[in-house]
Structures are given as structure tokens and as C-alpha cells.
Coordinates of C-alpha atoms and ligand atoms in Angstrom, one line a residue:
X187 CA 4.0 -27.9 -86.2
X188 CA 0.5 -27.5 -84.8
X189 CA -0.1 -26.6 -81.2
X190 CA -2.3 -27.4 -78.2
X191 CA -5.0 -25.3 -76.4
X192 CA -6.2 -25.7 -72.9
X193 CA -9.7 -24.2 -72.2
X194 CA -11.8 -24.1 -69.1
X195 CA -15.3 -25.2 -69.9
X196 CA -17.1 -23.8 -66.8
X197 CA -16.9 -20.4 -65.1
X198 CA -13.2 -20.4 -64.5
X199 CA -10.9 -21.9 -61.8
X200 CA -10.9 -25.3 -63.4
X201 CA -7.3 -26.0 -62.4
X202 CA -6.0 -25.2 -65.9
X203 CA -2.6 -24.1 -64.4
X204 CA -1.8 -27.6 -63.2
X205 CA -2.7 -29.1 -66.6
X206 CA -0.8 -26.5 -68.5
X207 CA 2.2 -27.2 -66.3
X208 CA 2.0 -30.9 -67.1
X209 CA 1.6 -30.4 -70.8
X210 CA 4.4 -27.8 -71.0
X211 CA 6.9 -30.6 -71.1
X212 CA 5.9 -31.3 -74.7
X213 CA 5.8 -27.7 -75.9
X214 CA 8.3 -24.9 -76.6
X215 CA 6.2 -21.8 -75.9
X216 CA 3.2 -21.2 -73.6
X217 CA 0.9 -18.4 -74.7
X218 CA -1.5 -16.4 -72.7
X219 CA -4.0 -14.8 -75.1
X220 CA -6.8 -13.1 -73.2
X221 CA -7.9 -11.6 -69.9
X222 CA -5.6 -10.0 -67.4
X223 CA -4.8 -10.0 -63.7
X224 CA -8.3 -11.2 -63.0
X225 CA -7.1 -14.8 -63.5
X226 CA -5.4 -16.9 -60.9
X227 CA -3.4 -20.0 -61.5
X228 CA -2.0 -22.3 -58.8
X229 CA 0.6 -24.9 -59.6
X230 CA 2.0 -27.2 -56.9
X231 CA 5.1 -29.3 -57.4
X232 CA 7.9 -30.6 -55.3
X233 CA 6.1 -29.5 -52.2
X234 CA 6.1 -25.9 -53.4
X235 CA 3.1 -23.8 -54.4
X236 CA 3.3 -21.2 -57.2
X237 CA 0.5 -18.6 -57.7
X238 CA 0.4 -16.9 -61.0
X239 CA -2.0 -14.4 -62.4
X240 CA -0.8 -13.1 -65.7
X241 CA 2.5 -14.8 -66.5
X242 CA 1.9 -18.2 -68.1
X243 CA 2.7 -21.2 -65.9
X244 CA 5.2 -22.4 -68.5
X245 CA 7.6 -20.1 -66.8
X246 CA 8.1 -22.8 -64.1
X247 CA 9.9 -25.0 -66.6
X248 CA 13.4 -24.1 -67.6
X249 CA 13.8 -24.2 -71.4
X250 CA 10.2 -23.1 -72.1
X251 CA 9.4 -19.6 -73.3
X252 CA 6.3 -17.6 -72.4
X253 CA 4.3 -15.1 -74.3
X254 CA 1.7 -12.6 -73.2
X255 CA -0.1 -11.5 -76.3
X256 CA -1.9 -8.4 -77.5
X257 CA -5.3 -9.9 -76.5
X258 CA -4.4 -9.5 -72.9
X259 CA -4.9 -6.4 -70.8
X260 CA -1.8 -5.7 -68.9
X261 CA -1.4 -4.2 -65.4
X262 CA 2.3 -3.5 -65.4
X263 CA 2.6 -3.2 -61.6
X264 CA 1.0 -6.7 -61.3
X265 CA 3.3 -8.2 -64.0
X266 CA 6.4 -6.7 -62.4
X267 CA 5.3 -7.9 -58.9
X268 CA 4.9 -11.4 -60.3
X269 CA 8.2 -11.3 -62.2
X270 CA 10.0 -10.1 -59.0
X271 CA 8.4 -12.9 -57.0
X272 CA 9.5 -15.6 -59.5
X273 CA 13.0 -14.2 -59.8
X274 CA 13.4 -14.1 -56.0
X275 CA 12.7 -17.9 -56.1
X276 CA 15.4 -18.4 -58.7
X277 CA 13.5 -18.4 -61.9
X278 CA 15.0 -16.6 -64.9
X279 CA 12.7 -14.3 -66.9
X280 CA 15.1 -12.7 -69.3
X281 CA 15.1 -14.2 -72.8
X282 CA 12.1 -16.4 -71.8
X283 CA 9.3 -14.0 -71.4
X284 CA 7.9 -11.8 -74.1
X285 CA 5.0 -9.3 -73.8
X286 CA 3.1 -7.8 -76.7
X287 CA 3.5 -4.1 -77.5
X288 CA -0.1 -4.4 -78.6
X289 CA -1.4 -5.3 -75.1
X290 CA -3.7 -2.6 -73.7
X291 CA -2.5 -1.2 -70.4
X292 CA -4.6 -1.1 -67.2
X293 CA -4.3 2.3 -65.5
X294 CA -5.6 3.5 -62.1
X295 CA -8.7 5.0 -63.7
X296 CA -9.7 1.6 -64.9
X297 CA -9.7 0.3 -61.3
X298 CA -11.8 3.3 -60.1
X299 CA -14.2 2.7 -62.9
X300 CA -14.5 -1.0 -62.2
X301 CA -15.5 -0.1 -58.6
X302 CA -17.9 2.6 -59.6
X303 CA -19.7 0.7 -62.3
X304 CA -20.1 -2.8 -60.9
X305 CA -23.5 -3.0 -59.3
X306 CA -25.0 -0.6 -61.8
X307 CA -26.8 -3.2 -64.0
X308 CA -30.3 -2.0 -64.9
X309 CA -31.9 -4.5 -62.6
X310 CA -29.7 -3.4 -59.7
X311 CA -27.6 -6.5 -59.8
X312 CA -23.8 -6.8 -59.8
X313 CA -21.5 -8.7 -62.1
X314 CA -19.2 -9.1 -59.1
X315 CA -16.0 -8.4 -61.0
X316 CA -12.5 -9.0 -59.6
X317 CA -12.1 -5.2 -59.4
X318 CA -8.9 -5.3 -61.3
X319 CA -10.0 -2.8 -64.0
X320 CA -10.3 -5.5 -66.7
X321 CA -13.7 -4.5 -68.1
X322 CA -13.0 -0.7 -68.2
X323 CA -9.6 -1.4 -69.9
X324 CA -11.3 -3.5 -72.6
X325 CA -14.0 -0.9 -72.9
X326 CA -11.4 1.8 -73.7
X327 CA -9.7 -0.6 -76.1
X328 CA -12.9 -0.9 -78.1
X329 CA -13.7 2.8 -77.7
X330 CA -10.1 3.6 -79.0
X331 CA -9.9 7.3 -78.1
X332 CA -8.9 6.8 -74.5
X333 CA -6.9 3.6 -75.0
X334 CA -3.1 3.3 -74.3
X335 CA -1.2 0.2 -75.4
X336 CA 2.1 -1.0 -74.0
X337 CA 4.0 0.2 -77.1
X338 CA 2.6 3.7 -76.4
X339 CA 4.6 3.9 -73.2
X340 CA 7.8 4.3 -75.2
X341 CA 6.6 7.1 -77.4
X342 CA 7.4 10.8 -77.0
X343 CA 3.8 11.7 -76.5
X344 CA 3.1 9.3 -73.6
X345 CA 3.0 12.1 -71.0
X346 CA 0.4 14.0 -73.2
X347 CA -1.7 10.9 -73.6
X348 CA -1.8 10.3 -69.9
X349 CA -2.7 14.0 -69.2
X350 CA -5.5 13.8 -71.9
X351 CA -7.1 10.6 -70.5
X352 CA -6.7 11.5 -66.8
X353 CA -8.4 14.9 -67.4
X354 CA -11.3 13.2 -69.2
X355 CA -11.7 10.5 -66.5
X356 CA -11.5 13.1 -63.7
X357 CA -14.4 15.0 -65.3
X358 CA -16.3 11.7 -65.7
X359 CA -15.7 10.6 -62.2
X360 CA -16.6 14.0 -60.7
X361 CA -20.1 13.7 -62.2
X362 CA -20.6 10.3 -60.6
X363 CA -22.9 10.5 -57.5
X364 CA -21.2 7.6 -55.6
X365 CA -17.6 8.7 -56.4
X366 CA -15.4 9.4 -53.4
X367 CA -12.0 8.9 -55.0
X368 CA -9.5 11.7 -55.0
X369 CA -8.9 13.1 -58.5
X370 CA -6.3 11.3 -60.6
X371 CA -2.8 12.9 -60.6
X372 CA -1.6 12.7 -64.2
X373 CA 2.0 13.6 -63.4
X374 CA 2.3 10.9 -60.7
X375 CA 0.7 8.3 -62.9
X376 CA 2.9 9.2 -65.8
X377 CA 6.2 9.0 -63.9
X378 CA 5.1 5.7 -62.2
X379 CA 4.2 4.1 -65.5
X380 CA 7.4 5.5 -67.2
X381 CA 9.2 3.5 -64.5
X382 CA 7.3 0.4 -65.3
X383 CA 8.0 0.8 -69.0
X384 CA 11.7 0.9 -68.3
X385 CA 11.6 -2.2 -66.2
X386 CA 9.6 -4.0 -68.9
X387 CA 11.5 -2.7 -71.9
X388 CA 13.6 -5.9 -72.5
X389 CA 10.5 -8.0 -72.7
X390 CA 8.3 -5.9 -75.0
X391 CA 8.1 -7.1 -78.6
X392 CA 5.7 -7.7 -81.5
X393 CA 4.5 -11.1 -80.2
X394 CA 2.3 -11.7 -83.2
X395 CA 5.3 -11.7 -85.5
X396 CA 7.3 -13.8 -83.0
X397 CA 4.6 -16.4 -82.7
X398 CA 4.0 -16.6 -86.5
X399 CA 7.8 -17.1 -86.9
X400 CA 7.7 -19.7 -84.2
X401 CA 5.0 -21.8 -85.8
X402 CA 6.6 -21.6 -89.2
X403 CA 9.9 -22.8 -87.6
X404 CA 8.1 -25.8 -86.2
X405 CA 8.0 -24.8 -82.5
X406 CA 5.1 -26.2 -80.5
X407 CA 2.8 -23.7 -78.9
X408 CA 0.6 -24.3 -75.9
X409 CA -2.3 -21.8 -75.6
X410 CA -3.3 -21.3 -72.0
X411 CA -6.9 -20.1 -71.6
X412 CA -7.9 -17.8 -68.7
X413 CA -11.3 -17.8 -67.0
X414 CA -13.8 -20.3 -68.5
X415 CA -15.8 -20.5 -71.7
X416 CA -19.1 -19.7 -69.9
X417 CA -17.5 -16.2 -69.1
X418 CA -16.9 -15.5 -72.8
X419 CA -18.0 -12.0 -73.6
X420 CA -19.9 -13.1 -76.8
X421 CA -20.9 -16.7 -76.0
X422 CA -21.1 -16.8 -72.2
X423 CA -23.8 -16.0 -69.6
X424 CA -23.9 -12.3 -70.6
X425 CA -23.9 -9.8 -68.9
X426 CA -22.3 -11.9 -66.1
X427 CA -19.2 -12.6 -68.0
X428 CA -15.7 -11.2 -68.4
X429 CA -14.7 -8.8 -71.1
X430 CA -12.7 -11.1 -73.5
X431 CA -13.3 -14.2 -75.5
X432 CA -12.3 -16.7 -72.8
X433 CA -13.6 -19.7 -74.8
X434 CA -11.5 -21.4 -77.4
X435 CA -12.8 -18.9 -79.9
X436 CA -10.4 -16.3 -78.5
X437 CA -7.2 -18.1 -79.3
X438 CA -6.8 -16.7 -82.8
X439 CA -8.0 -13.1 -82.2
X440 CA -6.1 -12.8 -79.0
X441 CA -2.8 -14.2 -80.1
X442 CA -2.7 -13.5 -83.9
X443 CA -2.1 -17.1 -84.6
X444 CA -4.7 -18.7 -86.9
X445 CA -6.8 -21.5 -85.5
X446 CA -5.4 -23.9 -88.1
X447 CA -2.2 -24.1 -86.0
X448 CA -4.1 -25.7 -83.1
X449 CA -4.7 -29.4 -83.6
X450 CA -5.4 -30.5 -80.0
X451 CA -8.0 -28.8 -77.8
X452 CA -8.3 -30.0 -74.3
X453 CA -11.4 -28.9 -72.4
X454 CA -10.8 -28.7 -68.6
X455 CA -13.6 -29.4 -66.2
X456 CA -14.0 -29.6 -62.5
X457 CA -15.8 -32.8 -61.4
X458 CA -18.5 -30.3 -60.1
X459 CA -19.4 -26.7 -60.7
X460 CA -18.2 -23.4 -59.2
X461 CA -18.7 -19.8 -59.9
X462 CA -17.5 -16.5 -58.4
X463 CA -19.4 -13.3 -58.8
X464 CA -23.0 -12.8 -59.9
X465 CA -25.1 -14.5 -62.5
X466 CA -27.2 -17.7 -62.6
X467 CA -25.8 -21.1 -61.8
X468 CA -28.6 -23.7 -62.1
X469 CA -26.9 -26.4 -60.2
X470 CA -25.7 -24.3 -57.2
X471 CA -26.0 -26.0 -53.8
X472 CA -26.4 -23.4 -51.1
X473 CA -26.5 -26.2 -48.5
X474 CA -24.4 -28.9 -46.9
X475 CA -23.3 -30.3 -50.2
X476 CA -22.0 -26.9 -51.3
X477 CA -20.1 -26.6 -48.1
X478 CA -18.7 -30.1 -48.5
X479 CA -17.4 -29.2 -51.9
X480 CA -16.1 -25.7 -50.9
X481 CA -14.2 -27.0 -47.9
X482 CA -12.7 -30.1 -49.5
X483 CA -11.9 -28.3 -52.7
X484 CA -10.6 -25.2 -51.0
X485 CA -12.9 -23.2 -53.2
X486 CA -11.9 -19.6 -52.4
X487 CA -10.8 -17.2 -55.1
X488 CA -7.1 -17.1 -55.9
X489 CA -7.3 -13.4 -56.8
X490 CA -10.1 -12.0 -54.6
X491 CA -10.3 -14.7 -51.9
X492 CA -14.1 -14.7 -52.2
X493 CA -15.8 -18.0 -51.3
X494 CA -16.8 -19.7 -54.6
X495 CA -20.4 -20.8 -55.2
X496 CA -20.4 -24.6 -55.5
X497 CA -22.8 -27.1 -57.0
X498 CA -23.3 -30.3 -58.9
X499 CA -21.8 -30.9 -62.3
X500 CA -23.7 -29.3 -65.1
X501 CA -23.5 -31.3 -68.3
X502 CA -25.8 -29.0 -70.2
X503 CA -23.4 -26.1 -69.7
X504 CA -20.3 -28.2 -70.2
X505 CA -21.5 -29.8 -73.4
X506 CA -22.3 -26.4 -74.8
X507 CA -18.9 -25.0 -74.0
X508 CA -17.1 -28.1 -75.2
X509 CA -18.8 -27.7 -78.6
X510 CA -18.1 -23.9 -78.6
X511 CA -14.4 -24.4 -78.0
X512 CA -14.0 -27.3 -80.5
X513 CA -12.8 -29.6 -77.7
X514 CA -11.3 -32.9 -78.7
X515 CA -10.8 -34.4 -75.3
X516 CA -11.6 -33.7 -71.6
X517 CA -9.5 -33.3 -68.4
X518 CA -11.6 -33.9 -65.3
X519 CA -10.0 -32.1 -62.3
X520 CA -10.6 -32.3 -58.6
X521 CA -12.3 -35.7 -58.7
X522 CA -11.0 -36.4 -55.2
X523 CA -13.1 -33.5 -53.8
X524 CA -16.3 -35.5 -54.3
X525 CA -15.2 -38.4 -52.1
X526 CA -17.3 -39.0 -49.0
X527 CA -20.7 -38.2 -50.5
X528 CA -23.2 -41.0 -50.6
X529 CA -24.8 -39.9 -53.9
X530 CA -23.7 -37.6 -56.6
X531 CA -25.8 -35.7 -59.1
X532 CA -25.2 -34.7 -62.6
X533 CA -27.5 -32.2 -64.4
X534 CA -28.3 -33.7 -67.8
X535 CA -31.1 -31.4 -68.9
X536 CA -32.9 -28.2 -67.9
X537 CA -36.6 -27.6 -67.6
X538 CA -37.4 -24.0 -68.7
X539 CA -41.1 -22.9 -68.5
X540 CA -42.1 -26.6 -68.3
X541 CA -40.1 -27.6 -71.4
X542 CA -37.2 -30.0 -71.1
X543 CA -34.0 -29.1 -73.1
X544 CA -30.4 -30.0 -73.3
X545 CA -29.5 -26.8 -75.2
X546 CA -27.8 -24.1 -73.1
X547 CA -30.0 -20.9 -73.4
X548 CA -28.6 -17.8 -75.1
X549 CA -30.7 -15.5 -72.9
X550 CA -29.9 -14.9 -69.3
X551 CA -33.6 -14.8 -68.4
X552 CA -34.0 -18.4 -69.6
X553 CA -31.0 -19.5 -67.7
X554 CA -32.3 -17.9 -64.5
X555 CA -35.5 -19.9 -64.9
X556 CA -33.7 -23.2 -65.7
X557 CA -34.5 -26.0 -63.3
X558 CA -31.9 -28.8 -63.4
X559 CA -33.0 -32.3 -64.2
X560 CA -30.6 -34.5 -62.3
X561 CA -29.3 -38.1 -62.7
X562 CA -28.2 -39.7 -59.4
X563 CA -25.1 -41.8 -59.3
X564 CA -23.6 -43.7 -56.4
X565 CA -20.7 -41.9 -54.6
X566 CA -17.5 -43.4 -53.1
X567 CA -16.0 -43.3 -49.6
X568 CA -12.3 -43.9 -50.6
X569 CA -9.8 -41.0 -50.7
X570 CA -8.4 -40.7 -54.2
X571 CA -5.3 -38.6 -53.5
X572 CA -2.9 -41.6 -53.7
X573 CA -4.5 -43.1 -56.9
X574 CA -2.2 -43.0 -59.9
X575 CA -3.9 -45.2 -62.4
X576 CA -7.3 -45.7 -63.9
X577 CA -7.4 -49.3 -62.6
X578 CA -7.0 -48.1 -59.0
X579 CA -10.0 -45.7 -59.1
X580 CA -13.1 -46.9 -57.2
X581 CA -15.7 -48.3 -59.7
X582 CA -18.1 -45.6 -58.8
X583 CA -15.6 -42.9 -59.5
X584 CA -14.9 -44.4 -62.9
X585 CA -18.6 -44.7 -63.6
X586 CA -19.0 -41.0 -62.7
X587 CA -16.2 -39.9 -65.1
X588 CA -17.7 -42.1 -67.8
X589 CA -21.0 -40.5 -67.5
X590 CA -19.5 -37.0 -67.9
X591 CA -17.7 -38.2 -71.1
X592 CA -21.0 -39.7 -72.4
X593 CA -23.1 -36.6 -71.7
X594 CA -20.5 -34.3 -73.3
X595 CA -19.7 -36.6 -76.1
X596 CA -15.9 -36.3 -75.8
X597 CA -13.4 -38.8 -74.2
X598 CA -11.8 -38.1 -70.9
X599 CA -8.0 -38.4 -71.3
X600 CA -6.8 -36.9 -68.0
X601 CA -8.1 -37.1 -64.4
X602 CA -6.7 -35.1 -61.5
X603 CA -7.0 -36.4 -57.9
X604 CA -5.0 -33.7 -56.1
X605 CA -3.1 -30.5 -56.6
X606 CA 0.4 -32.0 -57.1
X607 CA 1.7 -32.8 -60.6
X608 CA 2.1 -36.4 -59.5
X609 CA -1.6 -36.7 -58.6
X610 CA -2.7 -37.1 -62.2
X611 CA -3.9 -40.0 -64.2
X612 CA -3.1 -39.7 -67.9
X613 CA -4.7 -42.3 -70.2
X614 CA -3.0 -43.4 -73.4
X615 CA -4.7 -42.3 -76.6
X616 CA -5.9 -45.8 -77.3
X617 CA -7.5 -46.1 -73.8
X618 CA -9.5 -42.8 -74.2
X619 CA -11.5 -44.6 -76.9
X620 CA -12.8 -47.0 -74.3
X621 CA -15.2 -46.0 -71.4
X622 CA -13.7 -45.7 -68.0
X623 CA -16.2 -48.1 -66.6
X624 CA -16.7 -50.9 -69.2
X625 CA -19.9 -52.2 -67.5
X626 CA -21.6 -48.9 -68.2
X627 CA -23.7 -49.2 -71.3
X628 CA -23.4 -46.3 -73.8
X629 CA -26.0 -43.6 -73.4
X630 CA -27.4 -45.2 -70.2
Ligands
IMP114 P1 -13.9 -9.3 -64.4 O1 -13.2 -10.2 -65.4 O2 -13.0 -8.9 -63.3 O3 -14.5 -8.1 -65.1 O4 -15.1 -10.1 -63.7 C1 -16.2 -10.5 -64.5 C2 -16.7 -11.8 -64.0 O5 -15.8 -12.9 -64.3 C3 -16.9 -11.9 -62.4 O6 -18.0 -12.8 -62.2 C4 -15.6 -12.6 -62.0 O7 -15.8 -13.2 -60.7 C5 -15.4 -13.5 -63.1 N1 -14.0 -13.9 -63.3 C6 -13.0 -13.1 -63.8 N2 -11.8 -13.8 -63.8 C7 -12.1 -15.0 -63.2 C8 -11.3 -16.2 -63.0 O8 -10.1 -16.2 -63.3 N3 -11.9 -17.2 -62.4 C9 -13.2 -17.2 -62.1 N4 -14.0 -16.1 -62.3 C10 -13.5 -15.1 -62.9

């Protein structure tokens, strides 16, 4: 039985965790297929807040299994910390969580390397990583000779492997002019990670085989994207991206489950844009509008607590990432945050070197030069947090959502007006074929 995939269409933090949590009801297994502890998911229900980084948010629903696949880079300390936190709040992990023996492991040297290397782009800029060692771990995976996978932690030569890599990294770091870190202690690292391996042993399996068996047995999978499509290593705003395929393209390679098993792709968008870290963001509002969005939307990083850069909705970027991820329908999140603004803007084209285009540029230099071409729409004053149906949305809010759907060319099936599960408007499939605001002419 085919599955569902939830993909962020911007630069991450699109509130995918909330959506995954809602959709989990209709699925048997929630699958995390890329990234690592750089992601942060917040789910609120029943007055309680749950913050997850690497364990899929499906863990909050009894009866649903969760899988962390081999496409993920795994910091065992972080997973264990998260497991302990969930268990202390009464959630059962055992028999429900599976972690791939193919997952590459984040070691202390990756975190050192992340700190040393960020900021060394040739133009002096910084990617502004989360500092969790994600990029260096993926770099070692691709390089192979210094890589250690979770399955390796159970092999007799694990101690030798750690000694080999630690000695190589120590020589590398010693030659680094800005390095002030103490040399890595291979014995200490080995014994700490051997401890993690024991704690994780009951959960470590071949998740590819497990998932292939599951789809053949008719179990419904829900693939949970991390970060956003614009941070995709191959198709995002390189080099200001993360190190994995965070768009929908990463589902198959990260999980080992062919794309033909996914028959519903939901693209998740904030009603505006945010970005953390470096890199161009054409619609950024470094002004009162940006502050309004940041404060109402509580736009501070879940993982790093950094204030997020905020701006108007960018339909050029969103249309590109929706096409890239094969999106069927859209979920527009955080619509309530835009309340109280007299006018709203949507970027519907870029001007680059005096030429107007609706194509998202492949080269970072072009994106840096892009001047947004805005449409202005009327705002609304009403608070939306108590709205539970499409009918009760202010007309201008419906008009705004409709315009997003038109510009991207995909229907909006879900709108979120607050962090709680209950603050969600889900349209029936028939209704998604109609515009939200029937007075709005198509392609206006
Ligand atoms: P890294 O993934 O830690 O290497 O960071 C690379 C870039 O991706 C930086 O700009 C980060 O801020 C951004 N990034 C990584 N994970 C997330 C996320 O979950 N949400 C938003 N941005 C992220």
C-alpha cells in the first residue's frame, strides 16, 4: 500500500512536525530519511509541548512505529537524550523505534570540524551551520575511508577504527591555524561510544529490509522530511545548504524505499518566509515587518535558538521546490502570524539584471542579485487562532491562501492557524479543487 511524504518547501522550520503528527493517525510507520540532529520539530497537543530533533514525531502516537533510516547521520548521544526524555514522560520506545545499522555516526571530531570550517567559504562568508557536525559526517561518508556506521560499533575492530580516525583528525586539526581544541582522546571516545552502542543495541536493525517488508505487507508509511527543499545539497541554494537531499528527491535514496511507493506528496509552507544561517533570501524584511513576523511567529531556532530571518512569501522559490519534490497538495502553516498587517506582499517574480523571471536561479550569484517583484494583497485584523473551518476565515485570509495556490499551481488542502493539533483546517479532497476565495478569478 503506497505511502505519504511531507516535505518542507522553504528553508526549513515549516512546522512539518505538527503536520506529520496529524497525518500519523492514518499511517503505521513514520520514517525519517535524511539529516540529523540539525533538525528541530515541535509538536503541541493537549497543552503539552514536545520538542524532537531526530526521533520521528510519530513516536507521540501509541501504535505507530518509527524508523530512522541509513540516510540519516546519527549522533548517538542526542538520540539517547531524546529517548530518555520521551521515556521519562511515559512514552514507550521499545519495539516501536528502529534505527538503521547503515546510519553514519557523528563523532566529536565532526563537531570540531564543523566549527573550524564554517566561515571558510572562499568569499569569507559562512554557511552558518547548526554546529552539530552534520556536514563533516556526510563528508566522511562520501569520502569512505574515515567513515564509521552504526553497525560498525558492534564489530570487533571498532576500537581500532576509532584510533585510526582520531589520529588522522588530530594531525589534521593540529595543522589548522585557528584550532584551539584539545587533541581527541581515542580511548575515551571509544569507551563512551561503546556505551552508546549497548544502549542502542535493541533498536539497531537493517531498516531497508524492514521497510521493504512493511510496504509489501501493506503497511502505510509516512516519510517525514527534515529541513526544507531549498536546503537540498544538489538542488538548493548551494553552498548555503545542508549536506543531504532534503527535498522530496531524498526519500528513496535515504530510506531505500523506491519512490513508486509514495502516492501522496504534501508540500509544507509557512505563509511567509524564514531562513536561519547564511545565504541569499530575496524577500527578507530586515525592518518592522520582519520583527512583526518574528515575534508573532516565535521565529527562533529550535536547535540553535538563533533568531530566524523573516520575510514575505516567495512564490518563485516555493513553486520551484514544489515542482522539484513532486508535490500534489500544499499545507499552509502559521497563517495566523500574518494577522494585524494592513497589507501583505507575495513575491511572484524576480528581476535579475533587469530581466523578469519566474524561474528560480541555479546559481547563487543570480539569486543574490534577484530583486523581488511583489503583488500586494489586503491584510486582515482578526485573530485566526480560534478558526476551525474554511468558512470562518476572513475573506482576505482566504484570498491570500488562494493566491499562493494559484502561483504554485497546486491546491491547498490544509491550513494551520496555531501550534495545537486542533488549530488546523483540513479541506475535504473535493473542496481542494475549488479556490478558497471563489470571487478570485483564476490567474488574477
Ligand atoms: P547544517 O545542516 O548544520 O550543516 O547547516 C547548514 C544550513 O542549513 C545552515 O544554514 C542551517 O541553519 C540550515 N539548517 C540545518 N538544519 C535546519 C533546520 O532544521 N531548519 C532550518 N535550517 C536548518
